[in-house]
PDB file of C-alpha atoms in Angstrom:
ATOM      1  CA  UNK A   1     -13.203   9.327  -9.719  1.00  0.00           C
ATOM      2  CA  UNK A   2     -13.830   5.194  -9.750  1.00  0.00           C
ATOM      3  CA  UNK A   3     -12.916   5.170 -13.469  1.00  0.00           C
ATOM      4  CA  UNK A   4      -9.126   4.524 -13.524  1.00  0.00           C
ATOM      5  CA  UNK A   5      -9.503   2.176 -10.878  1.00  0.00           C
ATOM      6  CA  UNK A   6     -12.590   0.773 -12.805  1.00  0.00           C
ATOM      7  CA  UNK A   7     -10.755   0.512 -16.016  1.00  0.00           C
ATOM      8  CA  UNK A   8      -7.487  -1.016 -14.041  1.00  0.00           C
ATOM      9  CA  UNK A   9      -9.670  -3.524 -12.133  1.00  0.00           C
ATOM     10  CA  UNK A  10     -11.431  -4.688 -16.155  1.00  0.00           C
ATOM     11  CA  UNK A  11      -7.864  -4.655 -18.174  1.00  0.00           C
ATOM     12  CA  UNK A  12      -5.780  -6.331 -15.553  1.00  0.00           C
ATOM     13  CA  UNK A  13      -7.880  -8.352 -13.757  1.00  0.00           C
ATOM     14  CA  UNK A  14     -11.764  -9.200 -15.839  1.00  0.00           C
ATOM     15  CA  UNK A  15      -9.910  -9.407 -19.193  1.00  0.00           C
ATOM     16  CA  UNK A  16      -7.369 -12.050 -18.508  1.00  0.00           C
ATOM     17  CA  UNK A  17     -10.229 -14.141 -16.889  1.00  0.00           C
ATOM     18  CA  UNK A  18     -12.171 -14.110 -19.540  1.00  0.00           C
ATOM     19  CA  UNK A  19      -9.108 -14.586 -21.902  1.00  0.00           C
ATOM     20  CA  UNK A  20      -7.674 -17.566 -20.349  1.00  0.00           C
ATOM     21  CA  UNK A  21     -11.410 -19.392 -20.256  1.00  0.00           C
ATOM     22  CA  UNK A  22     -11.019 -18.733 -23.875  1.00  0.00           C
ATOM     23  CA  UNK A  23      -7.381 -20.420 -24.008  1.00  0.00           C
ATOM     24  CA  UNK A  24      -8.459 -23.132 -22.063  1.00  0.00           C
ATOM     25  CA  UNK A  25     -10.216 -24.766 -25.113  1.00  0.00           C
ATOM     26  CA  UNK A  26      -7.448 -23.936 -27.252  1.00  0.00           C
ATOM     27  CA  UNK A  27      -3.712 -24.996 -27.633  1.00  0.00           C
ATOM     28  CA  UNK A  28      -1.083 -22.096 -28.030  1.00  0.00           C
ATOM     29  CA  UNK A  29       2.454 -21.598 -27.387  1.00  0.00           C
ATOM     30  CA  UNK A  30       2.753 -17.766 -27.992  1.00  0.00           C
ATOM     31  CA  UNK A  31       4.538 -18.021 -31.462  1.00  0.00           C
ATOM     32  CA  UNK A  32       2.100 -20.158 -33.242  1.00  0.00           C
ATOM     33  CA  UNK A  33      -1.484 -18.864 -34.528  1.00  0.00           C
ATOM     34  CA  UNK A  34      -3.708 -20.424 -31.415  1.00  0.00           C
ATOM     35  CA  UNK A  35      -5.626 -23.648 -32.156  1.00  0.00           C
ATOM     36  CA  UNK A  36      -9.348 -24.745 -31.101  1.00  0.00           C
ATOM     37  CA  UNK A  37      -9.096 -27.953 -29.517  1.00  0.00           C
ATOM     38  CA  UNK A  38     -12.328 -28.098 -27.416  1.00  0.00           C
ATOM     39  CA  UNK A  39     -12.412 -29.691 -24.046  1.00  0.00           C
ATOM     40  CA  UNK A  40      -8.900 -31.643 -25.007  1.00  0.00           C
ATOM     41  CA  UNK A  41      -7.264 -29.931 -22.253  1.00  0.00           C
ATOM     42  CA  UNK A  42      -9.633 -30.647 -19.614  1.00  0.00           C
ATOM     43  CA  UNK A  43      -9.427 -34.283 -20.967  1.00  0.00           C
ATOM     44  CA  UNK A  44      -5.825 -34.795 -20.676  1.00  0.00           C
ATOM     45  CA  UNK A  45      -6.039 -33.640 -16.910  1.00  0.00           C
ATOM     46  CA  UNK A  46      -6.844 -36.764 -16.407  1.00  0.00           C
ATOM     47  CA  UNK A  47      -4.304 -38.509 -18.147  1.00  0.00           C
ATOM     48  CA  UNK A  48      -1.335 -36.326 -16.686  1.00  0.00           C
ATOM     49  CA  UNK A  49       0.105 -38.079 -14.354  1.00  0.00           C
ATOM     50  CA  UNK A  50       2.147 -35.084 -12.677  1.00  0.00           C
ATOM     51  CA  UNK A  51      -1.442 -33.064 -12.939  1.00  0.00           C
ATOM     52  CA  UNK A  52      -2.642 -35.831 -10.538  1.00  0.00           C
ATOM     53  CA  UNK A  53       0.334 -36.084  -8.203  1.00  0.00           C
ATOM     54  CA  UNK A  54       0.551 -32.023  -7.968  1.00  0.00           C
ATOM     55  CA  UNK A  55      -2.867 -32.185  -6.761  1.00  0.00           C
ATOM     56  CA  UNK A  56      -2.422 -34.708  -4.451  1.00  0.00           C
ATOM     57  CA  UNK A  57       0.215 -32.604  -3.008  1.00  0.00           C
ATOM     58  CA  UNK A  58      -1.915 -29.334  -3.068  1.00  0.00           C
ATOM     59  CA  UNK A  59      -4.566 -31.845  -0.650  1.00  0.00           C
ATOM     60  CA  UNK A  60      -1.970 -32.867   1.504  1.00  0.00           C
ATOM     61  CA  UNK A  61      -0.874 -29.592   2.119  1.00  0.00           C
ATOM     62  CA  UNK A  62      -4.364 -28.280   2.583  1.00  0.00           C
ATOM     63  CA  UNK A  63      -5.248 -30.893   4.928  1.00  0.00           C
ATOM     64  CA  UNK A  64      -2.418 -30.190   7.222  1.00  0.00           C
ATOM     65  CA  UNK A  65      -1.391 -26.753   7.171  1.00  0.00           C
ATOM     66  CA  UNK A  66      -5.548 -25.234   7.475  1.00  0.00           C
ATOM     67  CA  UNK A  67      -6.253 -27.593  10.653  1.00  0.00           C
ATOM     68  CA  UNK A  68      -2.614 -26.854  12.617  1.00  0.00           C
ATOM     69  CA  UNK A  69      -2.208 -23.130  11.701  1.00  0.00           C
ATOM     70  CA  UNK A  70      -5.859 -22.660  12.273  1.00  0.00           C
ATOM     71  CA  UNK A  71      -4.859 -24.240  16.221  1.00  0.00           C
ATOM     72  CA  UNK A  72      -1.974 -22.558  16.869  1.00  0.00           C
ATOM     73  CA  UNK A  73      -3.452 -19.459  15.696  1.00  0.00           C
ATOM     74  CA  UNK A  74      -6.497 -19.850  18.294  1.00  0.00           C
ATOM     75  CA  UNK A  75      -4.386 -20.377  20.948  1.00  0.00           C
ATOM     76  CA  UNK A  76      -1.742 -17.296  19.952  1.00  0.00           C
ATOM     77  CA  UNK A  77      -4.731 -15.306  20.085  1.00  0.00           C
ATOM     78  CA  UNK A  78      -5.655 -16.377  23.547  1.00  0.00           C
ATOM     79  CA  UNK A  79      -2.462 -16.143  24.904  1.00  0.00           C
ATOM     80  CA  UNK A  80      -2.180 -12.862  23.821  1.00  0.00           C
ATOM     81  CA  UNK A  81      -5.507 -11.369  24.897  1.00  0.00           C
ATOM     82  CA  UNK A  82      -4.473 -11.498  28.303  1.00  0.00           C
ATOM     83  CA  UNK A  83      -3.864  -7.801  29.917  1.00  0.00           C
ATOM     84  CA  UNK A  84      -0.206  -8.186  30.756  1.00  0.00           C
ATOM     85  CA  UNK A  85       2.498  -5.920  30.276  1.00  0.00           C
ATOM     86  CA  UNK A  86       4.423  -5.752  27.004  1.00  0.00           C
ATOM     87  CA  UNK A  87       1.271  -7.641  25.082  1.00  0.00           C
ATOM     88  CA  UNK A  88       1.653  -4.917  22.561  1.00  0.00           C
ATOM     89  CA  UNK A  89       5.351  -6.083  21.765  1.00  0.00           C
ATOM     90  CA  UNK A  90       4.517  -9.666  21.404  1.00  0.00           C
ATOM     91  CA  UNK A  91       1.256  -8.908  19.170  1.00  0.00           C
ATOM     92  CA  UNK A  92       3.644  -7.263  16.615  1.00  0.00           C
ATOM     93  CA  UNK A  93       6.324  -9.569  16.858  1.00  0.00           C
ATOM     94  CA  UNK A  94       3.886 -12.469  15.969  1.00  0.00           C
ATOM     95  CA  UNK A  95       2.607 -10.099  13.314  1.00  0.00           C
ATOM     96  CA  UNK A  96       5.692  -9.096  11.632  1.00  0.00           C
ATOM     97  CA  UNK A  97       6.080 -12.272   9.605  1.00  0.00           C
ATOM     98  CA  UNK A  98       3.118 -11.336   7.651  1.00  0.00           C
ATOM     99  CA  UNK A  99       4.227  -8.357   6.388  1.00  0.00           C
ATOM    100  CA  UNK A 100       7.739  -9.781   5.328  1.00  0.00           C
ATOM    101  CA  UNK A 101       8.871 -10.318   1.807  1.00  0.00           C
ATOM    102  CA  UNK A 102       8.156 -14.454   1.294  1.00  0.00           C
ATOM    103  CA  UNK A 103      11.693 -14.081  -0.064  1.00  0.00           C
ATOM    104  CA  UNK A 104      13.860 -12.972   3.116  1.00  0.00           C
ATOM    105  CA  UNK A 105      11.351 -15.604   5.065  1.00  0.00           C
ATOM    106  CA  UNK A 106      12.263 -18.133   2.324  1.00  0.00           C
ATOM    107  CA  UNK A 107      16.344 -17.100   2.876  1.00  0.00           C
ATOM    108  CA  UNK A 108      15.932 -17.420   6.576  1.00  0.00           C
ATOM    109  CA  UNK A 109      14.117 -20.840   6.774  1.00  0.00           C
ATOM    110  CA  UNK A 110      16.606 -22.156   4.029  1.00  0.00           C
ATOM    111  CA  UNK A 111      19.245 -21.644   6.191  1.00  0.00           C
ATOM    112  CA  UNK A 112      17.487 -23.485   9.035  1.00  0.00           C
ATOM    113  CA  UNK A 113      16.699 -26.628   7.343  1.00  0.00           C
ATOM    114  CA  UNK A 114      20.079 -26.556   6.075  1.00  0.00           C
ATOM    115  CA  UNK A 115      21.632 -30.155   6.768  1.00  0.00           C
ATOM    116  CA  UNK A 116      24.935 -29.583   7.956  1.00  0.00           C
ATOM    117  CA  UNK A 117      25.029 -26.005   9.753  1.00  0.00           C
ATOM    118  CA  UNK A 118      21.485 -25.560  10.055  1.00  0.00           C
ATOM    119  CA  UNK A 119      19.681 -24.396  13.306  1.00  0.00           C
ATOM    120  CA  UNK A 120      16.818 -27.073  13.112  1.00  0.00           C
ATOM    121  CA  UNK A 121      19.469 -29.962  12.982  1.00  0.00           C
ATOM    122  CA  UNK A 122      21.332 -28.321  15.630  1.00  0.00           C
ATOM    123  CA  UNK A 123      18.812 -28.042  17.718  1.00  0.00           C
ATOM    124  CA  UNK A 124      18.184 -31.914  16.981  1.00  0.00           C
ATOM    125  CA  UNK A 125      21.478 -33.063  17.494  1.00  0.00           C
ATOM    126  CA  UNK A 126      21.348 -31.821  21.401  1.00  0.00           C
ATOM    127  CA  UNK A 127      18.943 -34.530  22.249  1.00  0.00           C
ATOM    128  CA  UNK A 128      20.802 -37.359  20.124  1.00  0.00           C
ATOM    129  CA  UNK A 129      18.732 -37.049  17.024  1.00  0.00           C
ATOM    130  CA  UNK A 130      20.740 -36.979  13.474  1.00  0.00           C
ATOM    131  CA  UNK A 131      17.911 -34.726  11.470  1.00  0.00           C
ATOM    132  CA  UNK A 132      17.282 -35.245   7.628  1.00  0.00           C
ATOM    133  CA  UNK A 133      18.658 -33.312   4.635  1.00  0.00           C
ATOM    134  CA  UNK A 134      14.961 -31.214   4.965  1.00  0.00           C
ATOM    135  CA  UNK A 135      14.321 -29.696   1.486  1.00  0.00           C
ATOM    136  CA  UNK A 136      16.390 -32.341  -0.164  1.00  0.00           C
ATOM    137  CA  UNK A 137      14.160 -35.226   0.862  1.00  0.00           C
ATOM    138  CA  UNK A 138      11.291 -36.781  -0.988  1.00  0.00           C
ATOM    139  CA  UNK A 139       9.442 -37.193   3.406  1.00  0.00           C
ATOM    140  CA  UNK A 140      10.709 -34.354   4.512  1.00  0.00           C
ATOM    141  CA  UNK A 141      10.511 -31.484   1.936  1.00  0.00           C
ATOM    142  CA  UNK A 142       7.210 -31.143   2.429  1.00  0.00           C
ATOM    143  CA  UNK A 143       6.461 -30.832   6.064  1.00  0.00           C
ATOM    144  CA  UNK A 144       9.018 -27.904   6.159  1.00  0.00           C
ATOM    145  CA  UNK A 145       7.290 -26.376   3.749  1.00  0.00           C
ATOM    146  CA  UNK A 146       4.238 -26.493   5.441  1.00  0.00           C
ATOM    147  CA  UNK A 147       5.689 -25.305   8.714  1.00  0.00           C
ATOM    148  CA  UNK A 148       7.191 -22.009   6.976  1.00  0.00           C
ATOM    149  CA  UNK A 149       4.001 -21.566   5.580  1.00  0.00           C
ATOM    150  CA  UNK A 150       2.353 -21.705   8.723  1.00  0.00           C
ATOM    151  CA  UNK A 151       4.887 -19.773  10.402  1.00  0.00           C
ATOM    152  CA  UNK A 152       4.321 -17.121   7.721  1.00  0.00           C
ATOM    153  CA  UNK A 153       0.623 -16.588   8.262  1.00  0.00           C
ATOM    154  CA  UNK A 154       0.206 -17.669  11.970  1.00  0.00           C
ATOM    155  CA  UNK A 155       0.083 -14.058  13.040  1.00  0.00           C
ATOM    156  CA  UNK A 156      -2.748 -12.884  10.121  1.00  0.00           C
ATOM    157  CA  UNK A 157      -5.197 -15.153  11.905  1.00  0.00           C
ATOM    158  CA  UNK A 158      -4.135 -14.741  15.030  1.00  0.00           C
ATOM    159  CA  UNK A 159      -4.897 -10.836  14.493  1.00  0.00           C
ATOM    160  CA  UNK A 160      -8.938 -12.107  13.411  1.00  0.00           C
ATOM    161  CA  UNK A 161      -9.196 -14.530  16.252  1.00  0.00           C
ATOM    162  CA  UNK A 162      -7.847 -11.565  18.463  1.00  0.00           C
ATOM    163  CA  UNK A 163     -10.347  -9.555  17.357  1.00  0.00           C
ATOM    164  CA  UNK A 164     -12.834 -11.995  17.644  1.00  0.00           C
ATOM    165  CA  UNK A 165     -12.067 -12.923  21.304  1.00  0.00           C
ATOM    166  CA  UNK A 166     -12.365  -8.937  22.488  1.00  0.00           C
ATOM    167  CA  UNK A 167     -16.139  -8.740  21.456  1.00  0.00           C
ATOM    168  CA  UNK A 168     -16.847 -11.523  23.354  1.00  0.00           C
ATOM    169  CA  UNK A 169     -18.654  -9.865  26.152  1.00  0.00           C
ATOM    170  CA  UNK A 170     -16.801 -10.528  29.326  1.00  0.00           C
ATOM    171  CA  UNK A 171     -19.844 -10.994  31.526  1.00  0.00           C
ATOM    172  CA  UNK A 172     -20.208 -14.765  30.005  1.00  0.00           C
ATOM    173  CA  UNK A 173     -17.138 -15.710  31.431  1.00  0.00           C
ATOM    174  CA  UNK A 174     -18.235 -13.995  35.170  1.00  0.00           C
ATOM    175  CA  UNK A 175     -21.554 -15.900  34.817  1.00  0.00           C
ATOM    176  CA  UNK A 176     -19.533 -19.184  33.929  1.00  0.00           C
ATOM    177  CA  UNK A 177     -17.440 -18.605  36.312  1.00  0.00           C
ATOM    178  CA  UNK A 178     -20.255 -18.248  39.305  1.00  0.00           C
ATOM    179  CA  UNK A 179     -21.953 -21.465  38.474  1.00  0.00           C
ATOM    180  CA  UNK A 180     -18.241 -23.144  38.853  1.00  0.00           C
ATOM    181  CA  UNK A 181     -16.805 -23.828  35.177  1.00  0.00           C
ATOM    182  CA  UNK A 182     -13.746 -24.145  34.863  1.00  0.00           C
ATOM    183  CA  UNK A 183     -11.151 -22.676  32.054  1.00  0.00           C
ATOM    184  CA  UNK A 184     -11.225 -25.512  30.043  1.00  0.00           C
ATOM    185  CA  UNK A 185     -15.744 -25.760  30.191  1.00  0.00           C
ATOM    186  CA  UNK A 186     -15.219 -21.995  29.693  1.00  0.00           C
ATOM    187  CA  UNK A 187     -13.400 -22.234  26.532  1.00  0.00           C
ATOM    188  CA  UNK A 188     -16.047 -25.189  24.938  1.00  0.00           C
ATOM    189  CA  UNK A 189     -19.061 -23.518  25.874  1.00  0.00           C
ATOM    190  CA  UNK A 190     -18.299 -19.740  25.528  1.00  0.00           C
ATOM    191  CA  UNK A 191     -15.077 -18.966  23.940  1.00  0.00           C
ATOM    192  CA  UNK A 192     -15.506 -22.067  20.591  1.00  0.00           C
ATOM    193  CA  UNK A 193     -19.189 -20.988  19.809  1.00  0.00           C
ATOM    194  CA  UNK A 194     -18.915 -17.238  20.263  1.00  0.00           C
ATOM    195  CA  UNK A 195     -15.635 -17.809  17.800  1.00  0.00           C
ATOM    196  CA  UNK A 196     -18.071 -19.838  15.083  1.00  0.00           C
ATOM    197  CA  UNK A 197     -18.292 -16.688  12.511  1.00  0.00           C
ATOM    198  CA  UNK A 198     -14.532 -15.717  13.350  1.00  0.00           C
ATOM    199  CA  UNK A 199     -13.285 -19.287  12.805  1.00  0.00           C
ATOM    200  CA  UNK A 200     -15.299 -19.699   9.855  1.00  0.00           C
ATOM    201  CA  UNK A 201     -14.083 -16.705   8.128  1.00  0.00           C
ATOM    202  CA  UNK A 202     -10.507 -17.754   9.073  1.00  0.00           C
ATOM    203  CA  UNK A 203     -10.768 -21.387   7.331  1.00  0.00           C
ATOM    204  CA  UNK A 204     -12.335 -20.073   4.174  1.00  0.00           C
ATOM    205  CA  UNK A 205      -8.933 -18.175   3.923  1.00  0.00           C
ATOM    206  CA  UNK A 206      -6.808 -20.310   4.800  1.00  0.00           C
ATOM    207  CA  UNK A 207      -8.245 -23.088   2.688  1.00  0.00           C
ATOM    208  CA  UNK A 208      -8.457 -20.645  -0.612  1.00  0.00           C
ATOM    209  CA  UNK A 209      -4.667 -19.429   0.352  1.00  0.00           C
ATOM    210  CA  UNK A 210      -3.207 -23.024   1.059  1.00  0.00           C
ATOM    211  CA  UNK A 211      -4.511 -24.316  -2.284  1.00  0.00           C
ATOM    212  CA  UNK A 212      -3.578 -21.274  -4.399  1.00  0.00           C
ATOM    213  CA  UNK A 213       0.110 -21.538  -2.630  1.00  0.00           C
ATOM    214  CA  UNK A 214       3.283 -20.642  -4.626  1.00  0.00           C
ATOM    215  CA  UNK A 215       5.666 -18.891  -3.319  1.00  0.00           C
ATOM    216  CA  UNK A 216       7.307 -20.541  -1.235  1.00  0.00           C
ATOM    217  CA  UNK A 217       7.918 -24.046  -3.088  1.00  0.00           C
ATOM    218  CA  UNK A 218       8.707 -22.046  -5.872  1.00  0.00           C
ATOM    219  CA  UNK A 219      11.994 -20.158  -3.519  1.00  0.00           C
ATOM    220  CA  UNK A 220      12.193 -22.994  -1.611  1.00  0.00           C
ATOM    221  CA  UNK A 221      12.214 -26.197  -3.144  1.00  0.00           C
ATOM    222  CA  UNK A 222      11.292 -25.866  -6.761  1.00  0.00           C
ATOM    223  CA  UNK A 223       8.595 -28.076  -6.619  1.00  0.00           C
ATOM    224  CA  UNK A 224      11.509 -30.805  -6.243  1.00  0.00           C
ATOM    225  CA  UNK A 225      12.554 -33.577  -4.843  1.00  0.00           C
ATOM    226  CA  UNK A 226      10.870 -35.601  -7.445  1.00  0.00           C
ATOM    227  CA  UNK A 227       7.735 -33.086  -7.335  1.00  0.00           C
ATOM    228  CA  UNK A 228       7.027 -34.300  -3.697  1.00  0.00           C
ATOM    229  CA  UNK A 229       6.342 -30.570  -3.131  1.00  0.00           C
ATOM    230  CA  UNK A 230       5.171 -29.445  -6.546  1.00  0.00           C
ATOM    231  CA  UNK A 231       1.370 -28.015  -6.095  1.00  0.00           C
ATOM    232  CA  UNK A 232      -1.407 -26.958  -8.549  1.00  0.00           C
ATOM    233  CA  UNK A 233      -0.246 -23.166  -9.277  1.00  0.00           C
ATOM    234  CA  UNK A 234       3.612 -24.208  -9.519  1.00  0.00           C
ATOM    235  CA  UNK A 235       2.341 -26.959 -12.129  1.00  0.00           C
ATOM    236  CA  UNK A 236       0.266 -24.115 -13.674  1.00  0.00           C
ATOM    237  CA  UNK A 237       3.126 -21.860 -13.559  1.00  0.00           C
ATOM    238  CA  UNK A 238       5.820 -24.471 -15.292  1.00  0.00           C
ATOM    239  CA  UNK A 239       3.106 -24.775 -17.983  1.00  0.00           C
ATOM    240  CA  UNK A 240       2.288 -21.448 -19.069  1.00  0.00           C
ATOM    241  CA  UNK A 241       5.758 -19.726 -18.394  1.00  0.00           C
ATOM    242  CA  UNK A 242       8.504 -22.730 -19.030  1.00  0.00           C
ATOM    243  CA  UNK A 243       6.546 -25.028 -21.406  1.00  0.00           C
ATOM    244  CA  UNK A 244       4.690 -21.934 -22.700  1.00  0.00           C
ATOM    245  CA  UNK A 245       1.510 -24.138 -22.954  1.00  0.00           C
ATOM    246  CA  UNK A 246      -1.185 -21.358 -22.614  1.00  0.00           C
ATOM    247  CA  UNK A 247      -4.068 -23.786 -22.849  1.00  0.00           C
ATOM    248  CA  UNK A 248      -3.443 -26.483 -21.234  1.00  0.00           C
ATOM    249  CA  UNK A 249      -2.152 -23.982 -18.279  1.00  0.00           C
ATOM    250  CA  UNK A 250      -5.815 -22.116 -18.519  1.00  0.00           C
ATOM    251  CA  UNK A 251      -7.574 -25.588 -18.543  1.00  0.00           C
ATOM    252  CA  UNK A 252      -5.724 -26.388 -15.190  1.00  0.00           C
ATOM    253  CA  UNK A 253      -6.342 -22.825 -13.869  1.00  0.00           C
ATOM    254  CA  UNK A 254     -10.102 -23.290 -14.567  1.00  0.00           C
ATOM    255  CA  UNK A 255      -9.744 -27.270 -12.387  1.00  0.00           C
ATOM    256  CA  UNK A 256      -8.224 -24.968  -9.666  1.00  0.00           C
ATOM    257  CA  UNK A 257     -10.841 -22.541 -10.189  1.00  0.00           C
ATOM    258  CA  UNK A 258     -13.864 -24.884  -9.250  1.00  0.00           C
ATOM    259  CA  UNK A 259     -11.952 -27.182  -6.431  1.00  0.00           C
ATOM    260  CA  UNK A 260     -11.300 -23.888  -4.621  1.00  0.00           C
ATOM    261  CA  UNK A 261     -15.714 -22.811  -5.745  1.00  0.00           C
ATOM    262  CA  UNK A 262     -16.676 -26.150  -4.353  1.00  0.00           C
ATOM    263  CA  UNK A 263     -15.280 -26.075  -1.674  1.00  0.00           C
ATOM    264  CA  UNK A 264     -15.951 -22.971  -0.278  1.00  0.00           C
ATOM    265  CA  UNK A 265     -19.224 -23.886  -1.174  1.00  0.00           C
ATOM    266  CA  UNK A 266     -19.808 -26.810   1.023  1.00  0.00           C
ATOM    267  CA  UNK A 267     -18.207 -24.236   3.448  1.00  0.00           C
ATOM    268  CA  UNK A 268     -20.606 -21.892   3.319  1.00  0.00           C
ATOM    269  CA  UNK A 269     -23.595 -24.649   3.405  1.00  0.00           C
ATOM    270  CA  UNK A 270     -22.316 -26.122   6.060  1.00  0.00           C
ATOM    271  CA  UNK A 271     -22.306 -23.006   8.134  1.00  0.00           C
ATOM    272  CA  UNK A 272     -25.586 -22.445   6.722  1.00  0.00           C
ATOM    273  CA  UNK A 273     -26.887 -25.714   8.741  1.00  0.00           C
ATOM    274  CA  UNK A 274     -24.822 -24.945  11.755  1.00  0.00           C
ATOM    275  CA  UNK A 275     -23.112 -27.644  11.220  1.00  0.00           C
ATOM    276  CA  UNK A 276     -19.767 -26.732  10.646  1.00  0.00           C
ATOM    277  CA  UNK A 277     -18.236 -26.787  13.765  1.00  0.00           C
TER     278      UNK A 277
END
């Protein structure tokens, strides 16, 4: 009964990992007979100038997106664990961004950021402030492409921290409460530790997810203006599918491969020595 999915999960999925580890020490552009040119690739990495600037990008939008959506996904979460009426509502509102196509999200947020009949600028405008062409500008591109992003996949972790806040047994907060802590003492010393493995879990993928992101640069901005929002797999993506080269695409897969490894990693080491938050 496993063997379709077996044979599925080794032709579609082990194959073409092992197959592009092989192309990564090659150079082929799908017409020519493929070429052995050793650890070339990985060698002019560090030459390509774009290579470097995409993965600056990729860190900056790690480094922001992971801490913020992370935040507002905490507090979501706690906001929404309260027993009032209609908490059922709002959990699936918050939710149903997840489950949208990245394309209608990409649509809707276009037509926000657009410049001259834009909601976002609108908004703006009411309190005096004349607001940038968004996915046009080299500052701003960016940023909104970070906050769609985080919009997009607020509610996923808001759904683990949820679930992580209801097994927190309730009596710690009556026991707290007794001995006079307040919400705020309540929340360091009960709600943050009990939440380590829950937060944890929810970092590792977000991190993995922000630095394998794709979608929406690719519907939203292109990678442009001047590759201020061009990441790793977009760069990947240009290379294998536009410049058909298959190596050199492989060889920057393989990079991406072993940031994402090392990271997680230290991750996982660092939880290791309870020391990670």
């Amino acid at each position: 009964m496993l063997l379709p999915n077996l044979a599925g999960f080794a032709v579609f999925t082990c194959w073409p990992v092992v197959a592009s580890f092989f192309l990564s020490f090659t150079k082929w552009d799908l017409l020519q007979p493929i070429q052995f040119v050793g650890l070339q690739n990985y060698m002019d990495l560090f030459s390509d100038e774009t290579f470097i600037k995409v993965f600056w990008n990729t860190l900056y939008f790690t480094a922001v997106s992971v801490p913020i959506g992370i935040a507002l996904s905490l507090l979501l979460a706690i906001a929404l664990n309260q027993g009032l009426r209609g908490m059922k509502f709002y959990r699936a509102a918050y939710f149903l961004p997840v489950v949208s196509s990245m394309v209608a999200v990409a649509v809707i947020w276009q037509w926000i950021y657009n410049p001259e009949y834009g909601l976002l600028n609108f908004l703006l405008s009411l309190i005096g402030i004349s607001g940038p062409n968004w996915l046009t500008s080299t500052t701003w591109a960016m940023p909104a492409v970070i906050l769609t992003s985080i919009w997009k996949g607020l509610g996923f972790n808001m759904l683990i921290f949820l679930a992580g806040l209801q097994g927190i047994p309730e009596h710690y907060y009556e026991a707290a409460e007794m001995d006079g802590a307040n919400w705020l003492q309540k929340f360091w010393r009960i709600t943050v530790p009990l939440l380590s493995p829950t937060t944890f879990f929810v970092t590792v993928m977000a991190v993995i997810n922000s630095f394998q992101v794709f979608d929406s640069v690719y519907l939203m901005t292109q990678g442009g203006p001047a590759r201020s929002t061009s990441v790793m797999v977009h760069y990947i993506y240009e290379n294998a599918f536009q410049f058909f080269r298959m190596g050199y695409a492989s060889a920057m897969s393989y990079v991406l491969f072993f940031v994402i490894a090392l990271i997680t990693l230290v991750q996982f080491w660092r939880q290791k020595n309870h020391s990670f938050y």
